[in-house]
């Protein structure tokens, strides 16, 4: 069975600084998708970034980028130039090629201070 | 972009009553919808997978007689919590898979259920 592990329950960063959130996963499949979701206090799940396992290039979305290490089964999220609005809970998630349900890590609560 | 709605956003019900939560895909057809449950400051836990026109598949430990799921059309799935008890109080989130796309899943805004 696939598992997703986020080992940092809480992280903090100052405005304009950079922070990295860690995620490891376990799977025996070769093709799959990895995601980072943001859940602000409203609790609406917001897709931050998406990575296809077959793509070696790391995904980037504006201030958000990932470091995808397929052999190590690691998928970290880097947030650059942190903003107060980035404060939220962040979930790492895995999905297989067939599109079954997402498997989530336990989440990391990110706080941003000014 | 793909939009998924949930109704109601908040509901308070008395112990022993039933409550229905609707999940709708507004601009795409969802052959599959997923129901998650989330307790405060915890992760999303998959409850069940519903496929249009067939019975839902429940995760281990989820009582299918308590959490009734119906996926009667390509745009609507419902979760009915029957004989609700205070321990059923939680945040329920649905997601819908776009049947016409690359299996992308889109989340509804969630429903906060409080059982008194």
Short mmCIF file of C-alpha atoms in Angstrom, two decimals:
data_model
loop_
_atom_site.label_atom_id
_atom_site.label_comp_id
_atom_site.label_asym_id
_atom_site.label_seq_id
_atom_site.Cartn_x
_atom_site.Cartn_y
_atom_site.Cartn_z
CA UNK A 1 0.00 0.00 0.00
CA UNK A 2 1.10 3.51 -0.68
CA UNK A 3 1.96 5.81 2.19
CA UNK A 4 2.83 9.49 2.48
CA UNK A 5 4.86 10.83 5.40
CA UNK A 6 5.25 14.43 6.47
CA UNK A 7 7.63 14.56 9.41
CA UNK A 8 7.26 18.26 10.25
CA UNK A 9 3.99 18.92 12.12
CA UNK A 10 4.78 22.64 12.31
CA UNK A 11 7.10 25.03 10.55
CA UNK A 12 7.60 28.76 10.79
CA UNK A 13 9.14 31.32 8.49
CA UNK A 14 9.55 35.07 8.36
CA UNK A 15 8.06 37.13 5.60
CA UNK A 16 10.24 37.27 2.47
CA UNK A 17 12.27 34.26 3.61
CA UNK A 18 12.36 30.78 2.11
CA UNK A 19 11.01 27.63 3.73
CA UNK A 20 11.07 23.98 2.69
CA UNK A 21 8.44 21.44 3.68
CA UNK A 22 9.41 17.78 3.57
CA UNK A 23 7.51 14.80 2.26
CA UNK A 24 8.45 11.20 1.63
CA UNK A 25 6.30 8.50 0.16
CA UNK A 26 6.33 4.82 -0.50
CA UNK A 27 5.00 3.05 -3.58
CA UNK A 28 5.86 0.15 -5.80
CA UNK A 29 4.40 1.82 -8.88
CA UNK A 30 6.53 3.57 -11.48
CA UNK A 31 3.94 6.03 -12.77
CA UNK A 32 2.06 8.24 -10.35
CA UNK A 33 1.37 11.83 -9.41
CA UNK A 34 2.41 13.86 -6.40
CA UNK A 35 0.74 17.00 -5.14
CA UNK A 36 1.04 19.71 -2.56
CA UNK A 37 -2.24 21.14 -1.31
CA UNK A 38 -2.75 24.20 0.85
CA UNK A 39 -5.60 24.32 3.35
CA UNK A 40 -6.14 27.81 4.82
CA UNK A 41 -8.46 28.46 7.77
CA UNK A 42 -11.43 28.38 5.38
CA UNK A 43 -10.53 24.69 4.93
CA UNK A 44 -10.92 24.85 1.17
CA UNK A 45 -8.31 22.57 -0.38
CA UNK A 46 -6.18 24.53 -2.85
CA UNK A 47 -3.84 22.80 -5.27
CA UNK A 48 -0.39 24.37 -5.00
CA UNK A 49 1.69 22.24 -7.32
CA UNK A 50 1.58 18.94 -9.17
CA UNK A 51 4.36 16.61 -10.31
CA UNK A 52 4.14 13.67 -12.67
CA UNK A 53 6.56 10.93 -11.71
CA UNK A 54 7.71 10.30 -15.26
CA UNK A 55 8.88 13.90 -15.60
CA UNK A 56 12.39 14.44 -14.31
CA UNK A 57 12.06 18.20 -14.32
CA UNK A 58 10.90 19.66 -11.03
CA UNK A 59 7.57 21.47 -11.17
CA UNK A 60 7.45 25.21 -10.48
CA UNK A 61 4.52 27.55 -9.92
CA UNK A 62 5.60 31.13 -9.27
CA UNK A 63 7.09 31.18 -5.74
CA UNK A 64 6.48 27.48 -5.22
CA UNK A 65 8.81 24.77 -6.44
CA UNK A 66 9.43 21.15 -5.64
CA UNK A 67 12.50 18.99 -5.28
CA UNK A 68 11.41 15.62 -6.62
CA UNK A 69 13.82 12.78 -5.98
CA UNK A 70 12.18 9.68 -7.42
CA UNK A 71 14.81 7.18 -6.32
CA UNK A 72 14.74 8.50 -2.79
CA UNK A 73 10.93 8.83 -2.88
CA UNK A 74 11.18 12.36 -1.66
CA UNK A 75 9.02 15.32 -2.68
CA UNK A 76 9.75 18.56 -0.84
CA UNK A 77 8.06 21.92 -1.36
CA UNK A 78 10.04 25.15 -1.36
CA UNK A 79 8.22 28.41 -0.80
CA UNK A 80 10.26 31.45 -1.75
CA UNK A 81 9.61 35.04 -0.67
CA UNK A 82 7.09 33.85 1.90
CA UNK A 83 3.99 35.97 2.37
CA UNK A 84 1.54 36.24 5.26
CA UNK A 85 -1.08 34.64 3.03
CA UNK A 86 1.02 31.49 2.79
CA UNK A 87 0.16 30.64 6.39
CA UNK A 88 -1.91 27.45 6.23
CA UNK A 89 -1.78 23.72 6.60
CA UNK A 90 0.05 22.03 3.75
CA UNK A 91 -0.60 18.48 2.68
CA UNK A 92 1.53 16.28 0.49
CA UNK A 93 -0.54 13.78 -1.51
CA UNK A 94 -0.03 10.82 -3.81
CA UNK A 95 -2.27 9.52 -6.55
CA UNK A 96 -1.78 6.60 -8.88
CA UNK A 97 -2.07 6.70 -12.66
CA UNK A 98 -5.60 5.30 -12.66
CA UNK A 99 -6.92 8.20 -10.66
CA UNK A 100 -7.97 6.52 -7.46
CA UNK A 101 -8.35 8.57 -4.31
CA UNK A 102 -5.56 10.81 -3.10
CA UNK A 103 -3.47 9.56 -0.21
CA UNK A 104 -2.51 12.38 2.11
CA UNK A 105 0.27 12.93 4.57
CA UNK A 106 -0.56 14.20 8.06
CA UNK A 107 0.12 17.77 7.09
CA UNK A 108 2.45 20.58 8.11
CA UNK A 109 1.14 23.76 9.67
CA UNK A 110 3.07 26.72 8.34
CA UNK A 111 3.07 30.00 10.18
CA UNK A 112 4.47 33.18 8.67
CA UNK A 113 5.58 36.09 10.81
CA UNK A 114 6.18 39.69 9.79
CA UNK B 1 -11.73 25.99 -14.02
CA UNK B 2 -13.52 22.97 -12.63
CA UNK B 3 -15.85 23.77 -9.75
CA UNK B 4 -17.27 21.46 -7.13
CA UNK B 5 -19.94 22.65 -4.74
CA UNK B 6 -21.10 21.20 -1.46
CA UNK B 7 -24.35 21.88 0.34
CA UNK B 8 -24.85 22.72 3.09
CA UNK B 9 -21.61 24.38 4.19
CA UNK B 10 -22.60 24.02 7.83
CA UNK B 11 -25.25 21.94 9.51
CA UNK B 12 -26.24 21.35 13.10
CA UNK B 13 -28.48 18.42 13.87
CA UNK B 14 -29.73 16.62 16.93
CA UNK B 15 -28.47 13.24 17.97
CA UNK B 16 -30.45 10.45 16.35
CA UNK B 17 -31.46 12.39 13.25
CA UNK B 18 -30.13 12.02 9.72
CA UNK B 19 -28.46 14.65 7.59
CA UNK B 20 -27.74 14.69 3.87
CA UNK B 21 -24.74 16.40 2.27
CA UNK B 22 -24.68 17.06 -1.47
CA UNK B 23 -21.62 17.24 -3.69
CA UNK B 24 -22.03 18.61 -7.20
CA UNK B 25 -19.63 19.03 -10.09
CA UNK B 26 -20.81 22.24 -11.75
CA UNK B 27 -18.98 22.30 -15.07
CA UNK B 28 -17.82 18.78 -15.72
CA UNK B 29 -19.01 15.21 -15.48
CA UNK B 30 -17.69 13.28 -12.53
CA UNK B 31 -17.75 9.54 -13.02
CA UNK B 32 -16.14 9.15 -9.62
CA UNK B 33 -16.46 11.14 -6.43
CA UNK B 34 -14.60 10.68 -3.18
CA UNK B 35 -15.76 11.44 0.34
CA UNK B 36 -13.26 12.41 3.01
CA UNK B 37 -13.58 13.16 6.68
CA UNK B 38 -11.30 15.56 8.52
CA UNK B 39 -11.02 16.14 12.25
CA UNK B 40 -9.52 19.42 13.52
CA UNK B 41 -5.82 19.79 12.79
CA UNK B 42 -5.71 16.34 11.21
CA UNK B 43 -5.38 15.01 7.71
CA UNK B 44 -8.11 13.99 5.30
CA UNK B 45 -9.21 10.40 5.69
CA UNK B 46 -10.90 8.70 2.76
CA UNK B 47 -14.29 7.33 3.70
CA UNK B 48 -15.58 5.99 0.41
CA UNK B 49 -15.38 6.11 -3.34
CA UNK B 50 -18.58 6.48 -5.30
CA UNK B 51 -19.00 5.69 -8.96
CA UNK B 52 -21.96 6.89 -10.93
CA UNK B 53 -24.65 4.26 -11.14
CA UNK B 54 -23.02 1.72 -8.86
CA UNK B 55 -22.57 1.03 -5.18
CA UNK B 56 -19.97 2.94 -3.27
CA UNK B 57 -16.77 1.32 -2.08
CA UNK B 58 -16.14 2.00 1.60
CA UNK B 59 -12.79 2.10 3.34
CA UNK B 60 -12.10 -0.32 6.15
CA UNK B 61 -13.68 0.79 9.37
CA UNK B 62 -16.32 3.01 7.77
CA UNK B 63 -19.87 1.85 8.51
CA UNK B 64 -21.70 1.73 5.22
CA UNK B 65 -25.09 1.54 6.93
CA UNK B 66 -24.33 4.73 8.79
CA UNK B 67 -22.78 6.70 5.95
CA UNK B 68 -25.03 6.15 2.94
CA UNK B 69 -23.60 7.29 -0.36
CA UNK B 70 -25.57 7.70 -3.55
CA UNK B 71 -24.10 8.75 -6.90
CA UNK B 72 -27.20 8.92 -9.03
CA UNK B 73 -25.91 11.16 -11.79
CA UNK B 74 -22.66 12.28 -13.32
CA UNK B 75 -22.82 15.55 -11.44
CA UNK B 76 -24.23 14.66 -8.04
CA UNK B 77 -23.20 12.46 -5.14
CA UNK B 78 -24.83 12.54 -1.72
CA UNK B 79 -23.61 11.44 1.69
CA UNK B 80 -26.28 10.76 4.29
CA UNK B 81 -25.21 10.42 7.89
CA UNK B 82 -27.92 8.30 9.49
CA UNK B 83 -28.77 8.31 13.18
CA UNK B 84 -26.05 10.86 13.80
CA UNK B 85 -24.21 10.97 17.10
CA UNK B 86 -21.88 13.60 18.55
CA UNK B 87 -18.84 11.56 17.51
CA UNK B 88 -19.93 12.01 13.88
CA UNK B 89 -19.29 15.73 14.22
CA UNK B 90 -16.56 16.48 11.74
CA UNK B 91 -15.66 18.26 8.50
CA UNK B 92 -16.72 16.31 5.43
CA UNK B 93 -15.08 17.04 2.09
CA UNK B 94 -15.90 15.63 -1.31
CA UNK B 95 -13.76 15.59 -4.40
CA UNK B 96 -14.82 14.82 -7.94
CA UNK B 97 -12.78 13.25 -10.68
CA UNK B 98 -13.13 14.76 -14.12
CA UNK B 99 -14.12 11.85 -16.31
CA UNK B 100 -13.22 13.71 -19.47
CA UNK B 101 -9.78 14.80 -18.40
CA UNK B 102 -6.54 13.30 -17.10
CA UNK B 103 -8.15 12.03 -13.92
CA UNK B 104 -7.78 15.37 -12.18
CA UNK B 105 -9.68 15.65 -8.93
CA UNK B 106 -11.31 18.80 -7.65
CA UNK B 107 -12.37 19.49 -4.09
CA UNK B 108 -15.59 20.90 -2.76
CA UNK B 109 -15.44 23.52 0.00
CA UNK B 110 -16.48 21.05 2.69
CA UNK B 111 -19.36 20.69 5.12
CA UNK B 112 -19.04 21.19 8.84
CA UNK B 113 -21.36 18.84 10.69
CA UNK B 114 -22.13 19.37 14.35
CA UNK B 115 -24.29 16.83 16.16
CA UNK B 116 -25.72 18.01 19.46
#
